Amino acid sequence: ETGVTQTPRHLVMGMTNKKSLKCEQHLGHNAMYWYKQSAKKPLELMFVYSLEERVENNSVPSRFSPECPNSSHLFLHLHTLQPEDSALYLCASSPPGTSGANVLTFGAGSRLTVL
Amino acid sequence: LAKTTQPISMDSYEGQEVNITCSHNNIATNDYITWYQQFPSQGPRFIIQGYKTKVTNEVASLFIPADRKSSTLSLPRVSLSDTAVYYCLAFYSNYQLIWGAGTKLIIKP
């Protein structure tokens, strides 16, 4: 248990479904991240929230919609996904400070399969 | 162009020292290089972080030359449980964290 909890761990959805991934941390961190991990590719940063404000959006398609209601919770809302969106979605958090921005604590991930 | 490059895979044997090198040109001058370990069905886990020269903790050492264009993760006396994917992460600008593609390390008995 890392202190970053992701639910659900596994999700199968059709292309017309709407679902959400949830991430929760109680480590006192003030930045939270969504990453996409596909086989044989580097981790792809999707979104960054710092102090509940989005500071990074790496040209992610609009079918992925993040939400950060407070510093402990992060959501990724999914709708009309494509099969190529099937991947492991990782949530991470980091403490305040510049060097601290590198020290990420990850959840175990949500394995998403789009049919 | 910011890019972090590391070998795709490596093999070694129990009890050996393993060194994994990562290349990271043009990283930010004031920020750290970080290494993570990932087991199947888990998220990456922080191993070690350094800025320059050498850093050592209870699990690994990290060597960074003066030009900071590369870094080497050193795992002393590996065991079977060190079989994992190891990622190098460099900080190129504000929130531009560039990950390597990962090195799959396989430890054999």
Short mmCIF file of C-alpha atoms in Angstrom, two decimals:
data_model
loop_
_atom_site.label_atom_id
_atom_site.label_comp_id
_atom_site.label_asym_id
_atom_site.label_seq_id
_atom_site.Cartn_x
_atom_site.Cartn_y
_atom_site.Cartn_z
CA GLU A 1 0.00 0.00 0.00
CA THR A 2 1.62 3.22 -1.18
CA GLY A 3 -0.85 5.71 0.21
CA VAL A 4 -2.33 6.38 -3.23
CA THR A 5 -5.47 4.35 -3.85
CA GLN A 6 -7.00 3.87 -7.26
CA THR A 7 -10.40 2.41 -8.05
CA PRO A 8 -11.45 0.41 -9.88
CA ARG A 9 -8.39 -1.78 -10.45
CA HIS A 10 -9.92 -3.22 -13.61
CA LEU A 11 -12.51 -1.75 -15.94
CA VAL A 12 -13.99 -3.03 -19.17
CA MET A 13 -16.15 -0.64 -21.13
CA GLY A 14 -17.73 -0.28 -24.51
CA MET A 15 -16.99 2.65 -26.76
CA THR A 16 -20.30 4.31 -25.93
CA ASN A 17 -20.06 3.97 -22.16
CA LYS A 18 -19.28 6.65 -19.60
CA LYS A 19 -17.16 5.68 -16.64
CA SER A 20 -14.82 7.32 -14.15
CA LEU A 21 -11.55 6.40 -12.52
CA LYS A 22 -10.92 7.56 -8.99
CA CYS A 23 -7.71 8.34 -7.14
CA GLU A 24 -7.30 9.22 -3.49
CA GLN A 25 -4.25 10.15 -1.44
CA HIS A 26 -3.85 11.16 2.19
CA LEU A 27 -0.11 11.81 2.12
CA GLY A 28 -0.40 15.57 2.41
CA HIS A 29 0.76 15.98 -1.19
CA ASN A 30 -0.40 19.00 -3.14
CA ALA A 31 0.12 17.81 -6.71
CA MET A 32 -1.66 14.95 -8.44
CA TYR A 33 -1.09 13.38 -11.83
CA TRP A 34 -2.71 11.09 -14.34
CA TYR A 35 -0.43 8.95 -16.48
CA LYS A 36 -1.19 6.49 -19.26
CA GLN A 37 0.99 3.41 -19.52
CA SER A 38 0.82 1.37 -22.71
CA ALA A 39 2.93 -1.67 -23.48
CA LYS A 40 6.49 -0.89 -24.59
CA LYS A 41 6.00 2.88 -24.43
CA PRO A 42 7.22 5.45 -21.93
CA LEU A 43 4.76 6.67 -19.37
CA GLU A 44 2.65 9.40 -20.92
CA LEU A 45 1.75 12.31 -18.69
CA MET A 46 -1.87 13.25 -19.24
CA PHE A 47 -2.79 15.82 -16.60
CA VAL A 48 -1.22 17.55 -13.64
CA TYR A 49 -3.04 19.32 -10.86
CA SER A 50 -1.22 21.52 -8.39
CA LEU A 51 -3.18 22.93 -5.47
CA GLU A 52 -6.34 21.73 -7.23
CA GLU A 53 -5.62 23.75 -10.38
CA ARG A 54 -4.76 22.08 -13.65
CA VAL A 55 -1.23 23.03 -14.67
CA GLU A 56 -0.59 20.57 -17.46
CA ASN A 57 -2.70 19.09 -20.20
CA ASN A 58 -0.57 17.24 -22.72
CA SER A 59 -2.86 17.43 -25.73
CA VAL A 60 -5.07 14.73 -24.35
CA PRO A 61 -8.26 14.02 -26.35
CA SER A 62 -11.40 15.54 -24.90
CA ARG A 63 -12.89 12.09 -24.32
CA PHE A 64 -10.70 12.14 -21.18
CA SER A 65 -11.87 14.71 -18.66
CA PRO A 66 -10.07 15.19 -15.33
CA GLU A 67 -11.54 16.56 -12.14
CA CYS A 68 -9.78 17.52 -8.92
CA PRO A 69 -12.35 18.53 -6.30
CA ASN A 70 -9.74 18.81 -3.53
CA SER A 71 -6.08 18.08 -2.93
CA SER A 72 -6.79 14.49 -1.88
CA HIS A 73 -8.98 13.34 -4.74
CA LEU A 74 -8.56 13.10 -8.48
CA PHE A 75 -10.93 11.70 -11.07
CA LEU A 76 -10.61 10.81 -14.72
CA HIS A 77 -13.96 10.80 -16.51
CA LEU A 78 -14.10 8.63 -19.60
CA HIS A 79 -16.60 8.78 -22.46
CA THR A 80 -16.76 7.48 -26.01
CA LEU A 81 -13.34 5.91 -25.75
CA GLN A 82 -11.55 4.06 -28.53
CA PRO A 83 -9.94 0.60 -28.35
CA GLU A 84 -6.49 2.24 -28.54
CA ASP A 85 -7.27 3.90 -25.20
CA SER A 86 -6.93 0.51 -23.53
CA ALA A 87 -4.02 0.85 -21.13
CA LEU A 88 -3.01 1.07 -17.49
CA TYR A 89 -3.96 4.45 -16.06
CA LEU A 90 -1.78 5.48 -13.18
CA CYS A 91 -2.45 8.15 -10.62
CA ALA A 92 0.43 9.72 -8.71
CA SER A 93 0.95 12.47 -6.18
CA SER A 94 3.95 14.50 -5.08
CA PRO A 95 4.83 16.77 -2.18
CA PRO A 96 5.49 20.50 -2.40
CA GLY A 97 8.87 21.79 -3.60
CA THR A 98 10.81 21.70 -6.86
CA SER A 99 12.87 18.60 -6.17
CA GLY A 100 9.85 17.13 -4.54
CA ALA A 101 8.04 17.41 -7.83
CA ASN A 102 10.13 14.51 -9.05
CA VAL A 103 9.32 12.19 -6.16
CA LEU A 104 6.05 10.70 -7.23
CA THR A 105 4.05 8.20 -5.24
CA PHE A 106 1.97 6.03 -7.55
CA GLY A 107 -1.16 4.05 -7.09
CA ALA A 108 -1.40 0.50 -8.41
CA GLY A 109 -3.24 1.66 -11.52
CA SER A 110 -6.57 1.04 -13.19
CA ARG A 111 -6.37 -1.44 -16.06
CA LEU A 112 -8.80 -0.21 -18.71
CA THR A 113 -10.02 -2.32 -21.61
CA VAL A 114 -12.16 -0.68 -24.29
CA LEU A 115 -14.13 -3.08 -26.43
CA LEU B 1 14.36 17.80 -28.13
CA ALA B 2 14.05 16.41 -24.62
CA LYS B 3 14.49 12.68 -24.53
CA THR B 4 15.40 10.15 -21.89
CA THR B 5 16.97 6.96 -23.26
CA GLN B 6 17.78 3.68 -21.53
CA PRO B 7 18.37 0.07 -22.65
CA ILE B 8 15.27 -1.97 -23.30
CA SER B 9 16.39 -5.00 -21.34
CA MET B 10 19.22 -6.50 -19.31
CA ASP B 11 19.97 -9.91 -17.80
CA SER B 12 22.09 -10.70 -14.79
CA TYR B 13 22.58 -13.32 -12.10
CA GLU B 14 21.91 -13.39 -8.40
CA GLY B 15 24.68 -11.84 -6.34
CA GLN B 16 26.00 -9.69 -9.20
CA GLU B 17 26.12 -5.91 -9.36
CA VAL B 18 23.89 -4.45 -12.05
CA ASN B 19 24.40 -1.05 -13.64
CA ILE B 20 21.73 0.57 -15.79
CA THR B 21 22.62 3.77 -17.62
CA CYS B 22 20.21 6.43 -18.79
CA SER B 23 20.93 9.28 -21.21
CA HIS B 24 19.18 12.60 -20.68
CA ASN B 25 20.49 15.52 -22.72
CA ASN B 26 19.45 19.08 -21.92
CA ILE B 27 17.90 18.44 -18.56
CA ALA B 28 17.08 21.35 -16.30
CA THR B 29 20.18 22.59 -14.51
CA ASN B 30 18.70 22.73 -11.06
CA ASP B 31 16.62 19.59 -10.92
CA TYR B 32 17.04 15.99 -10.03
CA ILE B 33 17.31 12.69 -11.82
CA THR B 34 15.10 10.02 -10.38
CA TRP B 35 14.82 6.26 -10.78
CA TYR B 36 11.77 4.10 -10.24
CA GLN B 37 11.13 0.37 -10.07
CA GLN B 38 7.95 -1.26 -11.30
CA PHE B 39 6.67 -4.77 -10.69
CA PRO B 40 3.79 -6.30 -12.67
CA SER B 41 0.34 -5.06 -11.60
CA GLN B 42 1.84 -2.24 -9.55
CA GLY B 43 2.64 1.39 -10.12
CA PRO B 44 6.27 2.57 -10.28
CA ARG B 45 8.00 2.93 -6.92
CA PHE B 46 10.65 5.52 -6.11
CA ILE B 47 14.16 4.07 -5.67
CA ILE B 48 16.66 6.90 -5.62
CA GLN B 49 17.15 10.51 -6.65
CA GLY B 50 20.27 12.54 -7.28
CA TYR B 51 21.51 15.86 -8.58
CA LYS B 52 25.23 15.26 -9.10
CA THR B 53 28.16 12.95 -8.27
CA LYS B 54 27.03 9.99 -6.20
CA VAL B 55 24.07 9.19 -4.02
CA THR B 56 23.62 5.98 -2.05
CA ASN B 57 20.72 4.63 -0.06
CA GLU B 58 19.82 1.25 1.38
CA VAL B 59 18.81 -0.23 -1.98
CA ALA B 60 20.90 1.42 -4.70
CA SER B 61 23.51 3.94 -5.74
CA LEU B 62 23.20 6.60 -8.37
CA PHE B 63 26.17 7.99 -10.27
CA ILE B 64 25.85 11.27 -12.15
CA PRO B 65 28.82 12.74 -14.08
CA ALA B 66 29.58 16.43 -14.01
CA ASP B 67 27.88 17.12 -17.36
CA ARG B 68 24.67 15.47 -16.10
CA LYS B 69 23.94 14.07 -19.56
CA SER B 70 23.62 10.58 -18.18
CA SER B 71 23.13 8.73 -14.94
CA THR B 72 23.82 5.16 -13.82
CA LEU B 73 21.71 3.22 -11.38
CA SER B 74 23.74 0.61 -9.55
CA LEU B 75 22.06 -2.30 -7.79
CA PRO B 76 24.52 -4.21 -5.58
CA ARG B 77 24.24 -7.98 -5.18
CA VAL B 78 20.91 -8.41 -6.95
CA SER B 79 18.43 -11.12 -6.05
CA LEU B 80 15.56 -12.71 -7.95
CA SER B 81 13.19 -10.18 -6.38
CA ASP B 82 14.98 -7.37 -8.20
CA THR B 83 13.48 -8.60 -11.47
CA ALA B 84 11.42 -5.61 -12.54
CA VAL B 85 11.28 -2.71 -14.96
CA TYR B 86 13.46 0.26 -14.02
CA TYR B 87 12.62 3.76 -15.21
CA CYS B 88 14.77 6.83 -15.39
CA LEU B 89 13.04 10.19 -15.02
CA ALA B 90 14.53 13.57 -15.75
CA PHE B 91 13.08 16.99 -15.19
CA TYR B 92 13.39 19.20 -18.28
CA SER B 93 11.27 22.22 -17.37
CA ASN B 94 8.31 23.09 -15.22
CA TYR B 95 6.39 19.84 -14.94
CA GLN B 96 8.11 18.45 -18.06
CA LEU B 97 8.99 15.14 -16.53
CA ILE B 98 10.39 12.97 -19.30
CA TRP B 99 10.41 9.26 -18.61
CA GLY B 100 12.59 6.69 -20.26
CA ALA B 101 10.84 3.71 -21.84
CA GLY B 102 12.07 1.47 -19.04
CA THR B 103 14.71 -1.24 -18.73
CA LYS B 104 13.38 -4.72 -18.11
CA LEU B 105 15.86 -6.36 -15.76
CA ILE B 106 15.76 -10.13 -15.45
CA ILE B 107 17.74 -11.76 -12.66
CA LYS B 108 18.56 -15.44 -13.11
CA PRO B 109 19.46 -17.94 -10.38
#
